Tab-separated table of C-alpha atoms in Angstrom:
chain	number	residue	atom	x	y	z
A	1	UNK	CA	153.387	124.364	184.104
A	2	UNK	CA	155.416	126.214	181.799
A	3	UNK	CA	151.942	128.270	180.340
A	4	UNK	CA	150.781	128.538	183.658
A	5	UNK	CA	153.980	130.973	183.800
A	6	UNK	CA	153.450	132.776	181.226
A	7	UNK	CA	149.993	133.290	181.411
A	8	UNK	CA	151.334	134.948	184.647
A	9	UNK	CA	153.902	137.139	182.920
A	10	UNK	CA	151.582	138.206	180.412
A	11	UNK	CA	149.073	139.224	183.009
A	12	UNK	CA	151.052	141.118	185.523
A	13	UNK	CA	153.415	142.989	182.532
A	14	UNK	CA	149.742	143.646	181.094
A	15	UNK	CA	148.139	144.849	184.391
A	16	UNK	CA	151.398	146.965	185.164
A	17	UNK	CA	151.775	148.762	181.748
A	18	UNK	CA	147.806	149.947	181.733
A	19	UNK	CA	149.039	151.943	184.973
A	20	UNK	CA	151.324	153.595	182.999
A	21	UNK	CA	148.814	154.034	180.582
A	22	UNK	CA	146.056	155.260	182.650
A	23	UNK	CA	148.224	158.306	183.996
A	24	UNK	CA	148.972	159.636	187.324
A	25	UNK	CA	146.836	159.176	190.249
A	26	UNK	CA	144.397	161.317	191.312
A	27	UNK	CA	144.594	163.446	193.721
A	28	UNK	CA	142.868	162.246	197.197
A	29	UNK	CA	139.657	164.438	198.398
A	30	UNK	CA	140.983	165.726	201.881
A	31	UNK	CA	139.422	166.292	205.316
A	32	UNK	CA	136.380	164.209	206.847
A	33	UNK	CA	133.764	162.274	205.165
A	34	UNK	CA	130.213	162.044	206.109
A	35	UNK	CA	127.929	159.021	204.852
A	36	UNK	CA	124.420	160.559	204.300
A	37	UNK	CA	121.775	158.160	202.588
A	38	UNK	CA	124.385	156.164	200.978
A	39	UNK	CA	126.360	159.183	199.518
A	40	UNK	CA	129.871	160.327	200.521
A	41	UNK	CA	129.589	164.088	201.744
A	42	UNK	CA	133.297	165.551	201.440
A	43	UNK	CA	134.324	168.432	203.534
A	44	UNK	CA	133.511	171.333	201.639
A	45	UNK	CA	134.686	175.014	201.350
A	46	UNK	CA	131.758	176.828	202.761
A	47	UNK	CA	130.114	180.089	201.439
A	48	UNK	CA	132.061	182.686	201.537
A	49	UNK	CA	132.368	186.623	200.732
A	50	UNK	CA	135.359	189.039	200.841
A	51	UNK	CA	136.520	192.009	199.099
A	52	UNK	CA	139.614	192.380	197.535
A	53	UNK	CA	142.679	195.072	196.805
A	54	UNK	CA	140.436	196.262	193.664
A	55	UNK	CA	137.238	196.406	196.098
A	56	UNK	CA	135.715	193.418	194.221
A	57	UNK	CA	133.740	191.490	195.971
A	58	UNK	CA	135.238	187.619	196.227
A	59	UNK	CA	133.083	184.873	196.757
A	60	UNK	CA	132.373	181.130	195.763
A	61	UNK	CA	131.449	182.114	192.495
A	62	UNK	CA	134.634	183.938	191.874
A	63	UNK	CA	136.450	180.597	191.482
A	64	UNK	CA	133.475	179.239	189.323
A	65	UNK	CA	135.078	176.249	187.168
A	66	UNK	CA	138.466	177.278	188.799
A	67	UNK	CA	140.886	175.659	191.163
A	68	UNK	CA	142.365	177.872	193.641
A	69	UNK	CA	145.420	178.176	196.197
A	70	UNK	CA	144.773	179.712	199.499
A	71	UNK	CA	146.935	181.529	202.330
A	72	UNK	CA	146.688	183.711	205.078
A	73	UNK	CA	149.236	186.517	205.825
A	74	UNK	CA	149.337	190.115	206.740
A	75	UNK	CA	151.101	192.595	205.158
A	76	UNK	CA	152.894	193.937	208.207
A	77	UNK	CA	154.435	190.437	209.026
A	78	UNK	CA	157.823	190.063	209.782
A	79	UNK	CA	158.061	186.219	210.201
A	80	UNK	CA	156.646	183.795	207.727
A	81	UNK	CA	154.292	185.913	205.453
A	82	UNK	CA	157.306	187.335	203.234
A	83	UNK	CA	158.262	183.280	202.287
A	84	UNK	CA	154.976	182.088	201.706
A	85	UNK	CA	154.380	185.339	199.653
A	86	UNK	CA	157.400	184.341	197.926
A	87	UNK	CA	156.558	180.984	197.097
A	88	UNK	CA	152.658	182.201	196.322
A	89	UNK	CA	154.735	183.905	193.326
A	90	UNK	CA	156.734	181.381	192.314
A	91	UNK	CA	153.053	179.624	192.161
A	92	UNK	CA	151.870	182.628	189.982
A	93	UNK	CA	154.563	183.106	187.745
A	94	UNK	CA	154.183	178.817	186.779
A	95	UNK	CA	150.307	179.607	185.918
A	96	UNK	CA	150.029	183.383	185.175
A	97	UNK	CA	148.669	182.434	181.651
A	98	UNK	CA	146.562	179.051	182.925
A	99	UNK	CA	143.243	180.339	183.756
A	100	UNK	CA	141.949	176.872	185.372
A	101	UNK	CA	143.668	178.326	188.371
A	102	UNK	CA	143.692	181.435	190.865
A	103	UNK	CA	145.174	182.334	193.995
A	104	UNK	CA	143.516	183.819	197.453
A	105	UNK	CA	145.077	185.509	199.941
A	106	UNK	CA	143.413	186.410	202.838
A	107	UNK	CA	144.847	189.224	205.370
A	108	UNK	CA	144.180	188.372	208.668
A	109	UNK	CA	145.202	191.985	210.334
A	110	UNK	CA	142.278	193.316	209.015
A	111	UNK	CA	141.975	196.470	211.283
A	112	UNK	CA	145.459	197.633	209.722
A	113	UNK	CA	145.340	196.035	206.175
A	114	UNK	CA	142.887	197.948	204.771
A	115	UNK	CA	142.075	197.995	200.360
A	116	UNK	CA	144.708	200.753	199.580
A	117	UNK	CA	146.871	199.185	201.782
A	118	UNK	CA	146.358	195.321	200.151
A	119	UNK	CA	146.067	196.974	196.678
A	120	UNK	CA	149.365	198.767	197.079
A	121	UNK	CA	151.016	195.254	198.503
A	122	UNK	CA	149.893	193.206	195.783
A	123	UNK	CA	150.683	196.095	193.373
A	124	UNK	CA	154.025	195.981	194.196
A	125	UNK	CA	154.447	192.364	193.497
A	126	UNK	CA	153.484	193.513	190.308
A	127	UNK	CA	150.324	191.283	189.618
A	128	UNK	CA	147.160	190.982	188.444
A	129	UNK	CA	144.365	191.456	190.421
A	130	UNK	CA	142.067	188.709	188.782
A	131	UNK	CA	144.694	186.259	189.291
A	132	UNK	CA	145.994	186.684	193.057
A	133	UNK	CA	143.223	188.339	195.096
A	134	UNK	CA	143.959	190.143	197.981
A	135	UNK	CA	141.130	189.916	200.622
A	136	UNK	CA	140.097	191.827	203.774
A	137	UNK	CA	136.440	191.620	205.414
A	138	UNK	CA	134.861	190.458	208.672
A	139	UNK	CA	137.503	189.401	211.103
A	140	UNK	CA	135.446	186.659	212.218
A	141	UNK	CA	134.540	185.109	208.935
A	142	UNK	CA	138.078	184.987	207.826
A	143	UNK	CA	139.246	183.492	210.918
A	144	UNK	CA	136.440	180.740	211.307
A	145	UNK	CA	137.178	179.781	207.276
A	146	UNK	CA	140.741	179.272	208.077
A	147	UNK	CA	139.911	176.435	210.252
A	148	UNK	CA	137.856	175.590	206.515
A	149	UNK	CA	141.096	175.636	204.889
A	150	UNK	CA	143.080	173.497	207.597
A	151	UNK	CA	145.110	176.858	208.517
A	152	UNK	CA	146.047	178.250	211.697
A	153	UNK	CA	145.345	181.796	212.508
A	154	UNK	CA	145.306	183.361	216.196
A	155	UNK	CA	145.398	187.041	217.385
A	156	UNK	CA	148.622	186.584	219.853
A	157	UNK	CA	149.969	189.908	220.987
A	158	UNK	CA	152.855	187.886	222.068
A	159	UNK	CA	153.818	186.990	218.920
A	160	UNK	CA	156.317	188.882	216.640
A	161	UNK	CA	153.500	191.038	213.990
A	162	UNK	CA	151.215	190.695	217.008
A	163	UNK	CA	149.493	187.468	215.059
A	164	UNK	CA	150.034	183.539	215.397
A	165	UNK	CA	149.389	181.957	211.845
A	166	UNK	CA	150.084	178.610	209.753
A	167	UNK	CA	152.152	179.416	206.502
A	168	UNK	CA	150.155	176.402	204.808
A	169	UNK	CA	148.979	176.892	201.738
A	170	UNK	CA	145.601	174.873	200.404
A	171	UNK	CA	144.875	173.937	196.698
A	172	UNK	CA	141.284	173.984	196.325
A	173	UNK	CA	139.333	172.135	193.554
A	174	UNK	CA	136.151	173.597	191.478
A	175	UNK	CA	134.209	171.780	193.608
A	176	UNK	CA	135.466	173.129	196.813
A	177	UNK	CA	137.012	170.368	198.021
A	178	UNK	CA	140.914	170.343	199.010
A	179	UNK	CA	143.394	168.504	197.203
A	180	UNK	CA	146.775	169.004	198.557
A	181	UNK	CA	148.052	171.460	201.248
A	182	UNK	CA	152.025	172.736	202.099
A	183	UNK	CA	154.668	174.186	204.471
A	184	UNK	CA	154.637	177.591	202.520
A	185	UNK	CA	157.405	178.593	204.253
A	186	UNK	CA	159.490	175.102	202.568
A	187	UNK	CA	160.011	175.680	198.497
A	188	UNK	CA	161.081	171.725	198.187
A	189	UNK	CA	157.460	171.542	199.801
A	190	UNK	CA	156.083	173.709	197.575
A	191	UNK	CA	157.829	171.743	194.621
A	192	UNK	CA	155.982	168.348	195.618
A	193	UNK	CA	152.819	170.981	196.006
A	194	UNK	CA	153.227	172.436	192.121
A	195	UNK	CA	153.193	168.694	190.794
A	196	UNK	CA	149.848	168.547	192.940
A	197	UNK	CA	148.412	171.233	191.601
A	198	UNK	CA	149.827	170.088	188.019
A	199	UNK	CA	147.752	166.806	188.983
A	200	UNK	CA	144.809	168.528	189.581
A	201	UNK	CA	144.679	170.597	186.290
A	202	UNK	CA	144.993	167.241	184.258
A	203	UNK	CA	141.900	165.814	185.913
A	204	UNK	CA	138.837	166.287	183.442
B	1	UNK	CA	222.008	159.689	213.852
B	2	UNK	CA	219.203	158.673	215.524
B	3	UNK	CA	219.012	161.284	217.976
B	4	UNK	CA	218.945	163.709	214.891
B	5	UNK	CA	216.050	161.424	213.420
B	6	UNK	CA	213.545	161.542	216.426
B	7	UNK	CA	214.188	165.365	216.738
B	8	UNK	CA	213.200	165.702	213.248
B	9	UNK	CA	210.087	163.540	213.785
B	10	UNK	CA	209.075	165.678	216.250
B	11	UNK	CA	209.580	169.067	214.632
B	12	UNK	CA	207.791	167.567	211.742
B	13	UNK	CA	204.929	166.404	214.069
B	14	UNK	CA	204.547	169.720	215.914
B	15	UNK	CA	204.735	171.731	212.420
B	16	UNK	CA	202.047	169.629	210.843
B	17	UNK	CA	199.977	170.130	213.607
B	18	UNK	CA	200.156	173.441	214.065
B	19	UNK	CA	199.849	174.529	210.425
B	20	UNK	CA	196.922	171.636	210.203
B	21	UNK	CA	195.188	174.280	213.344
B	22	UNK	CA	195.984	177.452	211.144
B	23	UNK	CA	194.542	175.878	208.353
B	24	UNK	CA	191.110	174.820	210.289
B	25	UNK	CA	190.697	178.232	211.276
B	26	UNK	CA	191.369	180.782	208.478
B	27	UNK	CA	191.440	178.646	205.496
B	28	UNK	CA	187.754	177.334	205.976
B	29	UNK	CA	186.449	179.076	203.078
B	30	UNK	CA	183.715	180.577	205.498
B	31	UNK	CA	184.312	184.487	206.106
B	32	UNK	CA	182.063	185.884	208.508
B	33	UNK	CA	180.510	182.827	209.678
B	34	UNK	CA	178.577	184.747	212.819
B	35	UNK	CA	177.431	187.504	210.064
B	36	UNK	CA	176.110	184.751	207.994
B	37	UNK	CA	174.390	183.148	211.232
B	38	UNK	CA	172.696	186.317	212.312
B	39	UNK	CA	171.618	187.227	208.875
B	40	UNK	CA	169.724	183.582	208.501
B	41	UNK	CA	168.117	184.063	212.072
B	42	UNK	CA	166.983	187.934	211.715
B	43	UNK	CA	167.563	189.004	208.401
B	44	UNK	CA	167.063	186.634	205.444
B	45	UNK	CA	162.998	185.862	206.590
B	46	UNK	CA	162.461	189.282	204.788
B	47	UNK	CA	165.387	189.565	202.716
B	48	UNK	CA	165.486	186.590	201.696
B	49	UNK	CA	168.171	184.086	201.913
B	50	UNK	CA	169.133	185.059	198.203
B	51	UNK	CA	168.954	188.771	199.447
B	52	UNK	CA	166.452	190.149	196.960
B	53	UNK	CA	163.620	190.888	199.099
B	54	UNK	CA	160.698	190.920	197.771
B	55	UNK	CA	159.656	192.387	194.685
B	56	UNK	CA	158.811	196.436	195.311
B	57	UNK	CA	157.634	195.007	198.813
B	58	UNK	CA	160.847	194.389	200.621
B	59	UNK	CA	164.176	195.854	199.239
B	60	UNK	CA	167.309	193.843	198.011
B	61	UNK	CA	170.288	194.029	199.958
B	62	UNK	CA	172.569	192.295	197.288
B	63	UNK	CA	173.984	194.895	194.798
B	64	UNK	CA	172.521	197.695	196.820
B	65	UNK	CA	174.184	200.549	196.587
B	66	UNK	CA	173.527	201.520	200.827
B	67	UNK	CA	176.393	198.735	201.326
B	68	UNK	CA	179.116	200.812	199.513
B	69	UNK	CA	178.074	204.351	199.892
B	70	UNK	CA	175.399	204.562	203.149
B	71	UNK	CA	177.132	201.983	205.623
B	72	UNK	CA	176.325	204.862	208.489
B	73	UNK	CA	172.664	204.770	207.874
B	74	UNK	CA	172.743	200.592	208.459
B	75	UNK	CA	173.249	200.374	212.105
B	76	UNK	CA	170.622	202.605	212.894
B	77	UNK	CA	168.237	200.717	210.262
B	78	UNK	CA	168.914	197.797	211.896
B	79	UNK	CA	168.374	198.703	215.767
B	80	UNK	CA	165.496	200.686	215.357
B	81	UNK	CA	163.718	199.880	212.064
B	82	UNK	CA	162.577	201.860	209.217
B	83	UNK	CA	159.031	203.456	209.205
B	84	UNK	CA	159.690	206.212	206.567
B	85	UNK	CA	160.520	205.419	202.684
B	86	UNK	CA	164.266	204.479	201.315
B	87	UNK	CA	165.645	204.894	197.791
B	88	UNK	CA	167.751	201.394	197.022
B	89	UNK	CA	169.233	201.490	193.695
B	90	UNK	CA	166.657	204.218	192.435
B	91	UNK	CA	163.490	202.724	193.519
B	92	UNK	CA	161.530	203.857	196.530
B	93	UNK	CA	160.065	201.338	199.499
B	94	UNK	CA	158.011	202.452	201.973
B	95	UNK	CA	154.866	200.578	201.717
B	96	UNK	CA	156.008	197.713	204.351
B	97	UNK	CA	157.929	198.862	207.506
B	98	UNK	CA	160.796	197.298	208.332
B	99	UNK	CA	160.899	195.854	212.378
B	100	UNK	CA	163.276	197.327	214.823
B	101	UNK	CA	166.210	194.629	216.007
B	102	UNK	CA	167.747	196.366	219.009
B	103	UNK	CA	168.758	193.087	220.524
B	104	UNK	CA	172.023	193.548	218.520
B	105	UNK	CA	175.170	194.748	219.600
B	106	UNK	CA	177.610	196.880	217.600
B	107	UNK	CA	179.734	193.577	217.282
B	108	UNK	CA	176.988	191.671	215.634
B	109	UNK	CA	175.870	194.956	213.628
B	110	UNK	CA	179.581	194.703	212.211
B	111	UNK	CA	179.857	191.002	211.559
B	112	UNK	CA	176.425	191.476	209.625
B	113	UNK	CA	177.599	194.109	207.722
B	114	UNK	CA	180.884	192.360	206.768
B	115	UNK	CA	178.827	189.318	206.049
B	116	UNK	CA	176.588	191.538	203.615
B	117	UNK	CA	179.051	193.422	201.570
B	118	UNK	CA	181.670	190.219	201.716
B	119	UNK	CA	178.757	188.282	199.895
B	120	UNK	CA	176.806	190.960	197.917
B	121	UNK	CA	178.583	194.193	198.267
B	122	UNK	CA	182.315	194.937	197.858
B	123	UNK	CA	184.380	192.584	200.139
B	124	UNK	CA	187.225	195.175	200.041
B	125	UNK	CA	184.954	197.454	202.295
B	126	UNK	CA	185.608	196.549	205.885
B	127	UNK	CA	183.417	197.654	208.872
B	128	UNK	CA	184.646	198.249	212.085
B	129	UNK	CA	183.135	197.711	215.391
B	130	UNK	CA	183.890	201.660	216.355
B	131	UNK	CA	182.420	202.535	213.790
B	132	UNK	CA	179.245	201.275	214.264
B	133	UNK	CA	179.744	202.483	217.873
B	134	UNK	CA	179.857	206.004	216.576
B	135	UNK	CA	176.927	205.208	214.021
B	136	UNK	CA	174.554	203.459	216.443
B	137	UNK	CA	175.393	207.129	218.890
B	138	UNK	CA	174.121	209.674	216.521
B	139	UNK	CA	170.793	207.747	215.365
B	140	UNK	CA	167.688	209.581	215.464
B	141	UNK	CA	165.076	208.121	217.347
């Protein structure tokens, strides 16, 4: 009876200090699964190509071997934009120098938020271009990814800015999956959302 | 002697109340409570709610100088928003407008503008309502 017991012990201390050992978990793969032939198809980030405040184009490949964070805004916007800009910073300042990561921000006014317009926005955040891009391009296309992205963007004149948006923002993985998502607007949010994205650059 | 007592009980009862009333009300420890209110709801969005702004995007409002030497040119900022460039504190802004508010009144202009310089300005420098009146008159539209 006795080393029945502490054949127990021994096995559950064992099986509860190789968690510790193993690390955190991973991060989950998020959105809808498909089961094709016996594989698991993950919602995917599809193709995709902007220009940004340096009139680069930004695509897919941009983010090659890179994790990303994604928002929407305009620069015009006097509700939620200016927070989620805020915390996007707070985000770039933590990983200026970590180039395993990169952030995208897509303006969704695009007949008013023109290059020289973005370029002098993001310029006067004072950052880099490579790091935080700045995007404008077909209205359509950046309104049909943000469903992609699980973010909510609608032309509503009714609305203060004259635009109804989410202030999510989405961490994206190298393989264009999402990882983990916040209230942009909430910075305890975007705390739980930095140890994400910390979690995702410790993944090999 | 007893009579005395139970007048003195009630003296002491109607003195601790009242002073326990004037205490609720001024010695809170929350000035400008409505100022504070109205910056949260229109004001700190932008401003933040540390009043910093944002970066060369949006302006500060704490330990700008407009509080302590340009309190006319507030009012009119406020009700019908800024489309050309400002100087704060030697830099210029005028890359993001600022929104027109003309939902408030003179007495919310001046219980913002108390709020404002009572938390990041001088809290010696008092605005009055008539002023603001007189401010809010001569804006150019």
């Amino acid at each position: 009876m006795k080393s029945c017991i502490y054949v127990f012990v021994g096995i559950s201390l064992a099986l509860s200090l190789s968690q510790c050992v193993e690390g955190p978990d991973q991060l989950p793969i998020l959105g809808e699964k498909e089961f094709v032939k016996g594989d698991t198809v993950y919602h995917t980030i599809p193709d995709f190509s902007f220009m940004d405040q340096d009139s680069q184009v930004v695509n897919n490949a941009t983010f090659t071997g890179k994790a990303y964070v994604v928002d929407f805004f305009f620069t015009s916007c006097p509700t939620i934009c200016p927070k989620t800009t805020r915390q996007m910073l707070r985000i770039y300042e933590k990983y200026k120098n970590d180039d395993r990561i990169a952030l995208l921000a897509h303006s969704i006014d695009t007949r008013h938020d023109s290059i020289p317009k973005l370029k002098k926005y993001a310029d006067n955040l004072e950052v880099v271009s490579s790091k935080w891009h700045f995007v404008t391009g077909d209205k359509d296309k950046i309104y049909d990814i943000a469903d992609d992205y699980f973010s909510i963007v609608l032309d509503d004149p009714s609305s203060p800015g004259g635009f109804n948006h989410s202030g999510r923002l989405i961490l994206v993985d190298k393989n264009r999956h999402i990882r983990s998502f916040c209230d942009g607007t909430d910075p305890a949010s975007v705390d739980k959302f930095m140890i994400d994205i910390d979690k995702l650059l410790s993944e090999k | 002697m007893r009579l005395l007592n139970i007048r003195f009980i009630h003296v002491f009862i109607l003195l601790s109340f009242a002073s326990g009333i004037f205490c609720l009300t001024s010695c809170s420890g929350k000035p400008y409570a409505q100022g504070k209110n109205l910056y949260t709801v229109h004001c700190s969005n932008c401003h933040g709610e540390d009043g910093k702004g944002l970066k060369q995007n949006i302006p500060p409002l704490a330990g700008s100088e407009i509080l302590l030497h340009n309190r006319e040119m507030i009012p009119c900022i406020i009700h019908n928003g800024l489309q050309k460039p400002i100087v704060i504190n030697g830099k210029t802004f005028g890359d993001v407008a600022m929104p027109a508010i003309p939902t408030l009144n003179e007495i919310e202009i001046a219980n913002l503008m108390n709020f404002l310089n009572n938390t990041w300005g001088d809290p010696a420098v008092f605005t009055q309502t008539d002023e603001v009146e007189k401010w809010l008159i001569s804006c150019q539209k």
